[in-house]
Coordinates of C-alpha atoms in Angstrom, one line a residue:
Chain Y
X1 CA -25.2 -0.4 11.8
X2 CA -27.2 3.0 12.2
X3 CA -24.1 4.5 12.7
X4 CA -22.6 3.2 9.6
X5 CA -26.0 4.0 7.7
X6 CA -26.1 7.4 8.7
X7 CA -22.1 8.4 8.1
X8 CA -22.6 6.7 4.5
X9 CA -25.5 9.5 3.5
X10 CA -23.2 12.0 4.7
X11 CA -20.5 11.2 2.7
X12 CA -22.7 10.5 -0.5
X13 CA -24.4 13.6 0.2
X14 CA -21.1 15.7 0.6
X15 CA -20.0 14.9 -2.6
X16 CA -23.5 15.1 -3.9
X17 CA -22.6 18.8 -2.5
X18 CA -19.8 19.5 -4.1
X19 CA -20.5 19.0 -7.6
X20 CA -23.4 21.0 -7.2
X21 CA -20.9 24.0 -6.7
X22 CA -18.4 22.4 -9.5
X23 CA -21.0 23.4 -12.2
X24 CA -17.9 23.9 -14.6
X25 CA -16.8 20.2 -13.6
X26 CA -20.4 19.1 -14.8
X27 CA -20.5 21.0 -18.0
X28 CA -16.8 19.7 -18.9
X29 CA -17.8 16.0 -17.9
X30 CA -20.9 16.3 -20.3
X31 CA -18.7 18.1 -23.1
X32 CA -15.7 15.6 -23.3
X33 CA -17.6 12.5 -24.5
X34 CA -20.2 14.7 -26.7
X35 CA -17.2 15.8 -28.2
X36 CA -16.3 12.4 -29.3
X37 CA -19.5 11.1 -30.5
X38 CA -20.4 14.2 -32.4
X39 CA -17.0 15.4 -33.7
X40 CA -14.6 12.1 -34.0
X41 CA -17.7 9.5 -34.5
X42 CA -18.9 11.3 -37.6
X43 CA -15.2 11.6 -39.2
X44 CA -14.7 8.1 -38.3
X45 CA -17.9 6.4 -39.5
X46 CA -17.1 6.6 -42.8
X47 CA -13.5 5.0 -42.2
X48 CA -14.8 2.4 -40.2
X49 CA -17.5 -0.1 -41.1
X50 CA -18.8 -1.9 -38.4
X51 CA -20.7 -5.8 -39.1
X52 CA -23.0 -7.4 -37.2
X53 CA -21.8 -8.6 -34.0
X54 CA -23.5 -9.1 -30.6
X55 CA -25.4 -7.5 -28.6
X56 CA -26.2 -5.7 -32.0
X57 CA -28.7 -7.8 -33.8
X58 CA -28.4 -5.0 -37.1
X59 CA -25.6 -2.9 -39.0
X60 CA -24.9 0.0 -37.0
X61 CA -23.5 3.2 -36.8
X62 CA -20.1 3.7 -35.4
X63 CA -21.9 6.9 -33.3
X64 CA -24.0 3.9 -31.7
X65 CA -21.2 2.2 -31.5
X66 CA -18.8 4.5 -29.4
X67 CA -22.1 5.5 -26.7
X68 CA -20.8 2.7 -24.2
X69 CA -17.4 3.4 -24.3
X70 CA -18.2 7.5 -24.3
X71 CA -20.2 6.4 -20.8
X72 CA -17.3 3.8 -19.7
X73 CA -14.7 7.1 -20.7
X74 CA -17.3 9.4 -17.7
X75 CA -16.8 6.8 -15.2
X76 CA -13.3 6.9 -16.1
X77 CA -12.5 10.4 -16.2
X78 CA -14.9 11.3 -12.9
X79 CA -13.2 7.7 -11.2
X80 CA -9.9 9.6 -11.7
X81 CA -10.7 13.1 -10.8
X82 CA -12.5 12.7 -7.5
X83 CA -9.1 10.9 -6.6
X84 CA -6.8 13.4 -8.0
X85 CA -8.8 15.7 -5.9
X86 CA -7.9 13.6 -2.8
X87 CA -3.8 14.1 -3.5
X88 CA -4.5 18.3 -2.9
X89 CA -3.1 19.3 0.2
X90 CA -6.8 20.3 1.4
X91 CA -8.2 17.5 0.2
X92 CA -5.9 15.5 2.4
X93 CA -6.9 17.5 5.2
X94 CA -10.7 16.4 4.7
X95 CA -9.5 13.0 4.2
X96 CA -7.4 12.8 7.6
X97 CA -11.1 14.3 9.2
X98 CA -13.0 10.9 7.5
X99 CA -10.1 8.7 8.7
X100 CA -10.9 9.8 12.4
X101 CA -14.5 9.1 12.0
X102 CA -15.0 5.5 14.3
X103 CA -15.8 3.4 11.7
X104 CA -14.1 0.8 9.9
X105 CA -11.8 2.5 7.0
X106 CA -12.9 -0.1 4.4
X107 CA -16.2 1.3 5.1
X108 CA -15.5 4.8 4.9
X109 CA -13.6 4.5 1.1
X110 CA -16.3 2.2 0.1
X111 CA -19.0 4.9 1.2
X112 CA -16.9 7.6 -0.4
X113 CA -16.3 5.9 -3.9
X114 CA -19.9 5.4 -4.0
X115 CA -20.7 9.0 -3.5
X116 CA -18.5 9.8 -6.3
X117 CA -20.1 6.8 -8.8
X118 CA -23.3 8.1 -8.5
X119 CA -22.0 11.7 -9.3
X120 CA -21.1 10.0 -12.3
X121 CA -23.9 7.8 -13.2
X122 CA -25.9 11.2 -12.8
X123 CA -23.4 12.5 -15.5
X124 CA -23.7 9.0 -17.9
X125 CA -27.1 9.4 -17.8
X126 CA -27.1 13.4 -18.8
X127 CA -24.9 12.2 -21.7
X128 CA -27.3 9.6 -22.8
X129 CA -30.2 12.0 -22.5
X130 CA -27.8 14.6 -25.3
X131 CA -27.5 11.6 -27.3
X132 CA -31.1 10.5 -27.6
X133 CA -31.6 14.4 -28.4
X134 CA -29.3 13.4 -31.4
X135 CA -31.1 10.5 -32.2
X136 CA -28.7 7.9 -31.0
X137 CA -31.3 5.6 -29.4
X138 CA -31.3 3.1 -27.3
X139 CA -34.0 0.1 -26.3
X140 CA -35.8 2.0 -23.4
X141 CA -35.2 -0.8 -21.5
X142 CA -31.8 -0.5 -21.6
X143 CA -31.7 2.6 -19.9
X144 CA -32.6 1.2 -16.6
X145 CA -30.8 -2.4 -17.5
X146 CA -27.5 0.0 -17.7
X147 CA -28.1 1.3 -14.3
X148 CA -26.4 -1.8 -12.5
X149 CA -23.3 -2.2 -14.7
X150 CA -22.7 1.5 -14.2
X151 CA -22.4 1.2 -10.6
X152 CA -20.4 -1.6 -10.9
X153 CA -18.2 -0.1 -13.4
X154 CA -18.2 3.4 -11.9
X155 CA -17.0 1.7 -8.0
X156 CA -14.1 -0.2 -10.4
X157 CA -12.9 3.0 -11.7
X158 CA -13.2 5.0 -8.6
X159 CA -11.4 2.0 -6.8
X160 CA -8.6 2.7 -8.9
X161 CA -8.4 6.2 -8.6
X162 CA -8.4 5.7 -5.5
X163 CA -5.9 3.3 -4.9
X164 CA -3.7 5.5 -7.2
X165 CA -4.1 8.4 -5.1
X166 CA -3.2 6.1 -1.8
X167 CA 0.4 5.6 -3.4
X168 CA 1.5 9.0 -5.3
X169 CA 3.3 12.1 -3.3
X170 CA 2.7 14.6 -5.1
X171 CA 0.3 16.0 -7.9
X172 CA 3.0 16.2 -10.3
X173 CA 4.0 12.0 -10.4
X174 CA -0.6 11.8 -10.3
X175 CA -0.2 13.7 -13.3
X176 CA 2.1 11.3 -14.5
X177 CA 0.2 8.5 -13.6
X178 CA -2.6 9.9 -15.3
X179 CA -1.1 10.0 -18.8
X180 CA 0.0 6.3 -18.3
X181 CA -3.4 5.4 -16.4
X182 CA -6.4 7.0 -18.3
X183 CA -5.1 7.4 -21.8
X184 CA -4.1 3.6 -22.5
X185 CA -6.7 2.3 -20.2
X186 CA -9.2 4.4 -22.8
X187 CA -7.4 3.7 -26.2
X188 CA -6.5 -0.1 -25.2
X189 CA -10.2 -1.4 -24.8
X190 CA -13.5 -1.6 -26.4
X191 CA -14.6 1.6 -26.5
X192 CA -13.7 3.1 -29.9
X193 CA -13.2 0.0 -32.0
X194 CA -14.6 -3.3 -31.2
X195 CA -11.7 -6.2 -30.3
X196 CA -11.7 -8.1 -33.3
X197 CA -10.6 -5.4 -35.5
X198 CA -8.2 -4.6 -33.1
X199 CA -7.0 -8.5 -33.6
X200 CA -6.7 -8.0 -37.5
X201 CA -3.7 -5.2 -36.7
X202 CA -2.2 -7.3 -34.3
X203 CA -2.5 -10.2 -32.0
X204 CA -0.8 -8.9 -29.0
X205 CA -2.9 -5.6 -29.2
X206 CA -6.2 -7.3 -29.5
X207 CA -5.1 -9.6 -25.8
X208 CA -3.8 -6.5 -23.9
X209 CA -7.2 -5.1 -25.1
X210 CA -9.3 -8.2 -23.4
X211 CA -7.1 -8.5 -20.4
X212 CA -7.7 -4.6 -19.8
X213 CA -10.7 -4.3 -17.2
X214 CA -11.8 -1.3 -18.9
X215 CA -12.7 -3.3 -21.5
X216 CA -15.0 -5.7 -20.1
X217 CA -16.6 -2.3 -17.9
X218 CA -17.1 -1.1 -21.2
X219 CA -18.5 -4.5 -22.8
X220 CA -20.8 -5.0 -19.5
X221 CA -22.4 -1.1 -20.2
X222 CA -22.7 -2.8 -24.1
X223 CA -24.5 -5.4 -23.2
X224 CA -26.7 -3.9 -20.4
X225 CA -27.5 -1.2 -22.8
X226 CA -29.3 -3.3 -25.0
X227 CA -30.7 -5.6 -22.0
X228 CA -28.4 -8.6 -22.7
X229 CA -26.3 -10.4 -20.1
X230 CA -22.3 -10.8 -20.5
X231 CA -21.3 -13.1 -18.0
X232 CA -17.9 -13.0 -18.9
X233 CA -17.7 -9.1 -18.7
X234 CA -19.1 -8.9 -15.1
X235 CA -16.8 -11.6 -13.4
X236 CA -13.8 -9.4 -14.9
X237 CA -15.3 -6.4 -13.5
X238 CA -16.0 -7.2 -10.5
X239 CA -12.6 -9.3 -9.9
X240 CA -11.2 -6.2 -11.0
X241 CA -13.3 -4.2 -8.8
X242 CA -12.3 -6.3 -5.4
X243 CA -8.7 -5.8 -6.5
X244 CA -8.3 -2.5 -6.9
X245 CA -10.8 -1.7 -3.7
X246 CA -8.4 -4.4 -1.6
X247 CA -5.0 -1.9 -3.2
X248 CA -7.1 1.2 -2.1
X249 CA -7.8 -0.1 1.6
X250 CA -3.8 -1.3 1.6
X251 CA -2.8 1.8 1.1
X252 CA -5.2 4.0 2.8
X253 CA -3.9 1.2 5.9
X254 CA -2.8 3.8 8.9
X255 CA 0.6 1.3 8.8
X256 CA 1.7 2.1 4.9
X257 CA 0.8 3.7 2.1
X258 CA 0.8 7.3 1.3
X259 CA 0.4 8.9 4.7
X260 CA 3.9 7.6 6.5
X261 CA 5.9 8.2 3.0
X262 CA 4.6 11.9 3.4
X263 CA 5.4 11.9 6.9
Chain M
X1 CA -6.0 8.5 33.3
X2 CA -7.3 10.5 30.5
X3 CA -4.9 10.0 27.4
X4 CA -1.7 8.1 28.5
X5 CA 1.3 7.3 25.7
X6 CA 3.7 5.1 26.5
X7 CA 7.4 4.2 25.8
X8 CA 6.0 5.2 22.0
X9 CA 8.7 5.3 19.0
X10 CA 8.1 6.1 15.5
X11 CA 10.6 6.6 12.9
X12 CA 10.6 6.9 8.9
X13 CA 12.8 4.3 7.6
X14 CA 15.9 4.7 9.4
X15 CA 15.5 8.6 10.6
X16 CA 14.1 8.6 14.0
X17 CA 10.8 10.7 14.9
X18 CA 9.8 9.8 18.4
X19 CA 12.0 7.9 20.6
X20 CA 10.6 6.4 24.5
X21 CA 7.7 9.1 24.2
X22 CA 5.4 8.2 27.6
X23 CA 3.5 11.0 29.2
X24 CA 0.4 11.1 30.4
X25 CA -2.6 13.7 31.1
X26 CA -5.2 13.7 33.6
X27 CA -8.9 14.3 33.0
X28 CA -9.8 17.8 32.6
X29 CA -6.0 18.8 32.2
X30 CA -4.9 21.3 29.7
X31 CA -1.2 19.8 28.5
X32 CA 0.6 21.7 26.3
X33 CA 3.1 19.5 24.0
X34 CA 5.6 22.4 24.3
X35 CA 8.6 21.8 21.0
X36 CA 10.2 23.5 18.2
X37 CA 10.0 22.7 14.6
X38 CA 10.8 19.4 13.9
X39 CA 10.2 18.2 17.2
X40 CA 8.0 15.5 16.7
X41 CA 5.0 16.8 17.8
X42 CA 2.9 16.0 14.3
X43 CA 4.3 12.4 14.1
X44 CA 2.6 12.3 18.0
X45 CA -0.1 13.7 16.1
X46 CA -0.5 11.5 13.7
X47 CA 0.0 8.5 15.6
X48 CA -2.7 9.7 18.3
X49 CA -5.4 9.9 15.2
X50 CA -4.8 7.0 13.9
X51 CA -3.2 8.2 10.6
X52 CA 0.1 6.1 11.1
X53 CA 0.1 3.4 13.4
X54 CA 2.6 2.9 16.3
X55 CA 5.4 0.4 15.8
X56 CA 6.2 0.7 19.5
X57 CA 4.4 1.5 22.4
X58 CA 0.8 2.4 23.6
X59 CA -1.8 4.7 23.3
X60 CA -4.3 5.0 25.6
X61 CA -7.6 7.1 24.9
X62 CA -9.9 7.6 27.9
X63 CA -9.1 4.0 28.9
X64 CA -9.1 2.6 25.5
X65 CA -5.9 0.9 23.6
X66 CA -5.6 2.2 20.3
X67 CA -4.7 -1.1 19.0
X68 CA -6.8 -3.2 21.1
X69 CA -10.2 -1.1 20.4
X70 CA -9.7 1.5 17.8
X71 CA -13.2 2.7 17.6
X72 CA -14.2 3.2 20.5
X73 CA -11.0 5.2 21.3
X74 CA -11.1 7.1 18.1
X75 CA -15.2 7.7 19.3
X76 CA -14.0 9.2 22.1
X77 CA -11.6 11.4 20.6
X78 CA -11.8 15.4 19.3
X79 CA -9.2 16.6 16.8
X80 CA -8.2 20.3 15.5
X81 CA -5.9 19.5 12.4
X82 CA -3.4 22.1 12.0
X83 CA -4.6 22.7 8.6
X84 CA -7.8 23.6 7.7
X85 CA -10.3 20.8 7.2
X86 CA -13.5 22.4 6.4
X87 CA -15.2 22.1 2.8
X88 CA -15.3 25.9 1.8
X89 CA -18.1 25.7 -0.7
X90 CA -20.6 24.1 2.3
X91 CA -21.9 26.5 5.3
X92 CA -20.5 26.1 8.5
X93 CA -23.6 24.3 9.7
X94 CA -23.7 22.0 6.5
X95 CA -20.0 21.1 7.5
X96 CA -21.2 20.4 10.7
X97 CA -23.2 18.3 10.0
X98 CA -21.2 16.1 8.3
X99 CA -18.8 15.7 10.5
X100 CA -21.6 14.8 13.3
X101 CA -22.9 12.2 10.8
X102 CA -19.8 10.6 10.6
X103 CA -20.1 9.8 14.4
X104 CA -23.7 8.9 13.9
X105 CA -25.8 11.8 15.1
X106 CA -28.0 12.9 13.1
X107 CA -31.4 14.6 12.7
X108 CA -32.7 16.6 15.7
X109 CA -29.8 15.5 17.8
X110 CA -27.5 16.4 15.5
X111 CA -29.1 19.8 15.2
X112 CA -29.3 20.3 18.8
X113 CA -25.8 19.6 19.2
X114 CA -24.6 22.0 16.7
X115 CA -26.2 25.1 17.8
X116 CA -24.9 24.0 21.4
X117 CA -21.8 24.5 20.2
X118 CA -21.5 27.0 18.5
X119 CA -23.1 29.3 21.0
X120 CA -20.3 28.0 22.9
X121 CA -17.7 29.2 19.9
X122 CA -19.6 32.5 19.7
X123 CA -20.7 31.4 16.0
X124 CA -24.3 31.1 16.6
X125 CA -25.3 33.6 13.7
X126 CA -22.5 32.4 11.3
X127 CA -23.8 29.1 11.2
X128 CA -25.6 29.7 7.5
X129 CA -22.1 31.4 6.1
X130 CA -19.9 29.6 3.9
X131 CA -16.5 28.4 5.0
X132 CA -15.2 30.3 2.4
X133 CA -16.4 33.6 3.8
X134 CA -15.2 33.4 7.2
X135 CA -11.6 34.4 8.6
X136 CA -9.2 32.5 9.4
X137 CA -10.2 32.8 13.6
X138 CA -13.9 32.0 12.8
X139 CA -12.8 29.5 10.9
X140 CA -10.9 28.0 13.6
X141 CA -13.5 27.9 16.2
X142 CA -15.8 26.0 13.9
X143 CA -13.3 23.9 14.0
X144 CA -13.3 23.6 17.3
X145 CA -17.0 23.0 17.6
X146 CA -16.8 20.6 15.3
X147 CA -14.3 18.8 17.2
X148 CA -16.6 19.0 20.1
X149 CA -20.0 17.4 18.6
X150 CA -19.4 14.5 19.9
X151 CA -18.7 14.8 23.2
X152 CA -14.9 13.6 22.9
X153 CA -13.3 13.0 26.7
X154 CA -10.3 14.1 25.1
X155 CA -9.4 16.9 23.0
X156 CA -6.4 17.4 21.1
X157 CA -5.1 20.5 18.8
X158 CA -2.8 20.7 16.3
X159 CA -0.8 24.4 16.6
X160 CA -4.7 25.1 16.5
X161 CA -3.1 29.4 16.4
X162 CA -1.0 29.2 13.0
X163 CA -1.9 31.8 11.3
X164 CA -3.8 33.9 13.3
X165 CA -3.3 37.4 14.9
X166 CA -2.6 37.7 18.5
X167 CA -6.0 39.2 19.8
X168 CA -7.6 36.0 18.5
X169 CA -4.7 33.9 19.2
X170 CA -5.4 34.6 23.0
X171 CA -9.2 34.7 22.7
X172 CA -8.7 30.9 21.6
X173 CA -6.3 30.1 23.8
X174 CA -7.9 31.5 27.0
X175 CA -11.4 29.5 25.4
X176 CA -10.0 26.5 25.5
X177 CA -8.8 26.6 29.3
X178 CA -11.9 27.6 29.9
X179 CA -13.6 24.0 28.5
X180 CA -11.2 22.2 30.1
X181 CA -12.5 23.3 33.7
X182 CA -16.3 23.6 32.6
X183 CA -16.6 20.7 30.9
X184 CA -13.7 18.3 32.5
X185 CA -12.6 17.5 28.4
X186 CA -8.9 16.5 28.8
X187 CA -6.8 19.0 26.4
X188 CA -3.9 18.4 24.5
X189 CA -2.7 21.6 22.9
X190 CA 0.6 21.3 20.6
X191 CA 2.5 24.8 20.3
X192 CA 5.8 26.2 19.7
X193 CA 4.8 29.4 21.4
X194 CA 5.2 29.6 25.1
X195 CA 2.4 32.7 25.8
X196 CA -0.1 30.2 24.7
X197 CA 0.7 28.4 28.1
X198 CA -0.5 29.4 31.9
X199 CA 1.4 28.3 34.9
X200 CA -1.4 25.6 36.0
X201 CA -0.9 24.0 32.8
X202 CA 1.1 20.8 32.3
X203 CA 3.6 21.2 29.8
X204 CA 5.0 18.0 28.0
X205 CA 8.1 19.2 26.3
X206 CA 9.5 17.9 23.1
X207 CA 12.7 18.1 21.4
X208 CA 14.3 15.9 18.8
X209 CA 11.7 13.1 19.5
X210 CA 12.2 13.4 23.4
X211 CA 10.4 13.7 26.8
X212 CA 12.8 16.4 27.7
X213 CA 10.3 17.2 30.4
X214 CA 7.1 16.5 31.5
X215 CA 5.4 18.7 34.8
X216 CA 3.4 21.8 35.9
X217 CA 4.4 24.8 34.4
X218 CA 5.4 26.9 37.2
X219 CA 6.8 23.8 38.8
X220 CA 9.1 23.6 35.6
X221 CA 10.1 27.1 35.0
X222 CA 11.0 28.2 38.3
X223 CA 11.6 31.6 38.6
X224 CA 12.4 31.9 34.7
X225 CA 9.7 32.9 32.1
X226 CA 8.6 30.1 30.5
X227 CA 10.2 31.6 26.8
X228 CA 13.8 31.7 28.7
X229 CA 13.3 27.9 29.9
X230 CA 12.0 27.1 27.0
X231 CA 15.4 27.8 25.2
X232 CA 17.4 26.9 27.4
X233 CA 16.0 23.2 27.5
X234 CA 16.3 23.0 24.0
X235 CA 18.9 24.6 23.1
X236 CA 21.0 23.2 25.9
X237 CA 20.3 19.7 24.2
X238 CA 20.9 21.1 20.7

């Protein structure tokens, strides 16, 4: 158990490392969702009115609107980078040195898509802190409430990355992937318009939207944001997250997956 | 016996990689897995780390069945990838580190361990340099050090010399017989260059998936230089 204890910091801490000396990774995390919320939130909000509906107990602002899904689109972006990183030749070779480690491999991916969550919550929360420097405010509560369904939702993304990476050759297919991964993942969920007035354009949009576990990531953040409790949001994420983690072992299984295929 | 592989086979889909592959290697040995290009000798790799599991046959490391104890096998085990697997932005000692870490040493211990070796390696005052900054020989022999943290009874090396010039190229080669008898670690050394090679070592030789022969070197060769025997076997097969 020590063991496992002790290789876990080491692989948080390594990719704690790293991102210190991807500064340009940091800036371009931070820049992408400020982007959105100061840029295509203003131009929006006046096209896009927004009633009361819960967790908001008032009429807001479609800025306040977009925050979670701005922190769900960090988790997604970093959940999907730190894996495309892991399809690089010399990323591989680092990943073949954590597969010899003697220690269970579930282990091992599960200590390595933490490291990379918290890289991002560390990023979610930087983004919040340029926010409330705009004035998009939050209950202060809701700061530390948030804290939970980030991790949650940060380990679901990364599991999928992850499990992506397991099963592609080649960078060029993951770029692929990515275009058919990240973009409807982002555009078919909760983030930029809430589901019901995705249900006045069309029926079958609005249930791909709430069968995408984006979505319910993104509506667990919501909620937690503003100290309330979605039930409903976190079973989906965390079925989601045990499925995409039980893929990622699968293929990262010395028998399948990616490593015989490249054989 | 040290590391022992037997009747292994391996193949992708219906294109056969190793066929009846059983050799083994006695503690403290230096074997060389002796084979051209496309010989097999990565899949052997490959199936000795763990990174594709065997569909036929056993592994044995220092007494422990890959399949039956995995852990304690891979525990016991020291690899040199053929490609580099250092993280070039962290110094070679932070590198070191984490690879001790991921066998559980850590603190002192680990510390302790890590100068040990690389005094051994010669890269006592490198260890605050960044991977980045250091050649592709120095680079190596952390490697190597790395691979040794842990104490592994058996050592194995991927063509550990790709890459490198020939003074280094012997410098690591003549290093690494020298651990073998100081420090009883059982070697195995995958090359397709036969000066890398010294008449006490064992050479397993590979061709086309194949034991084509497995025995002391000198015993082997007989009065022909291990290069002309080298092509003879496999070209004589080709």
């Amino acid at each position: 158990m020590r063991h496992a204890l002790i290789a876990m910091r080491a692989i948080v801490l390594r990719e704690a490392l790293r991102f210190v000396h991807q500064r340009e990774r940091f800036i371009a995390a931070l820049v992408r969702p400020l982007v959105w919320l100061l840029v295509f939130a203003a131009g929006f909000r006046a096209a896009l009115g927004l009633s009361i509906s819960p967790p908001y107990q008032t009429y807001i602002t479609y800025e306040t609107y977009i925050v979670p899904g701005l922190c769900g689109m960090i988790l997604l972006f970093n959940g999907m980078q730190s894996s495309l990183s892991l399809v690089y030749d010399r990323e591989m070779g680092s990943m073949r040195l954590l597969l010899t480690a003697p220690l269970s491999r579930t282990w091992l991916l599960f200590s390595k898509l933490l490291g990379s969550t918290i890289i991002s919550i560390l990023q979610v929360y930087a983004f919040l802190l340029v926010a409330w420097l705009f004035d998009i405010t939050l209950p202060p509560l809701g700061y530390i409430a948030v804290l939970p369904a980030l991790v949650l939702g940060g380990m679901m993304l990364g599991a999928l990355g992850l499990a992506l990476s397991s099963f592609i050759k080649q960078l060029e297919n993951f770029a692929g992937v990515m275009n058919f991964v990240i973009f409807p993942m982002f555009f078919l969920s909760s983030a930029l318009y809430p589901l019901w007035k995705m249900a006045e354009s069309s029926e079958l949009l609005h249930d791909i939207c709430a069968a995408n576990p984006f979505t319910h990531a993104v509506e667990l953040i919501r909620f937690a944001l503003y100290v309330e409790w979605n039930g409903m949001a976190l079973l989906w994420t965390a079925l989601a997250t045990a499925a995409f983690m039980a893929f990622a072992v699968w293929g990262y299984d010395p028998a399948r997956g990616m490593m015989t295929r490249k054989g | 016996m040290s590391l022992q592989v037997s009747d292994l086979a391996f193949s992708y889909g219906s294109k056969t990689a190793l066929d009846n592959v059983s050799f083994a290697v006695e503690r403290g040995r230096f074997a060389a897995l002796l084979g051209p290009n496309g010989a097999g000798k990565s899949t052997l790799f490959s199936l000795l780390t763990r990174l594709f599991v065997t569909q036929a046959g056993t592994i044995c490391i220092a007494g422990h069945d890959l399949k039956v104890s995995p852990l304690a096998a891979m525990a016991d085990l020291g690899v040199v990838f053929q490609q580099t697997t250092l993280d070039l932005d962290l110094t070679v000692r932070q590198n070191l580190r984490y690879f001790a870490a991921l066998h559980g040493i850590s603190g002192r211990v680990a510390d302790r361990r890590i100068d040990a070796a690389l005094e051994r390696l010669g890269m006592a005052e490198r260890a605050a340099e960044k991977a980045r900054g250091l050649n592709g020989g120095h680079r190596r022999r952390t490697e190597i050090a790395r691979a040794l943290l842990h104490d592994p009874k058996v050592l194995l090396l991927d063509e550990p010399t790709v890459g490198l010039d020939a003074p280094t190229r012997a410098a690591l080669t003549q290093h690494i017989h020298d651990l073998c008898s100081d420090t009883g670690v059982t070697v195995l050394w995958a090359t397709h260059l036969t000066d890398e090679v010294l008449d006490s070592d064992q050479v397993i030789l590979l061709h086309r998936g194949r034991v084509l022969a497995d025995g002391r070197c000198d015993a082997l060769r007989g009065a022909a230089p291990l290069t002309e025997y080298f092509a003879h076997m496999t070209g004589a097969s080709a």
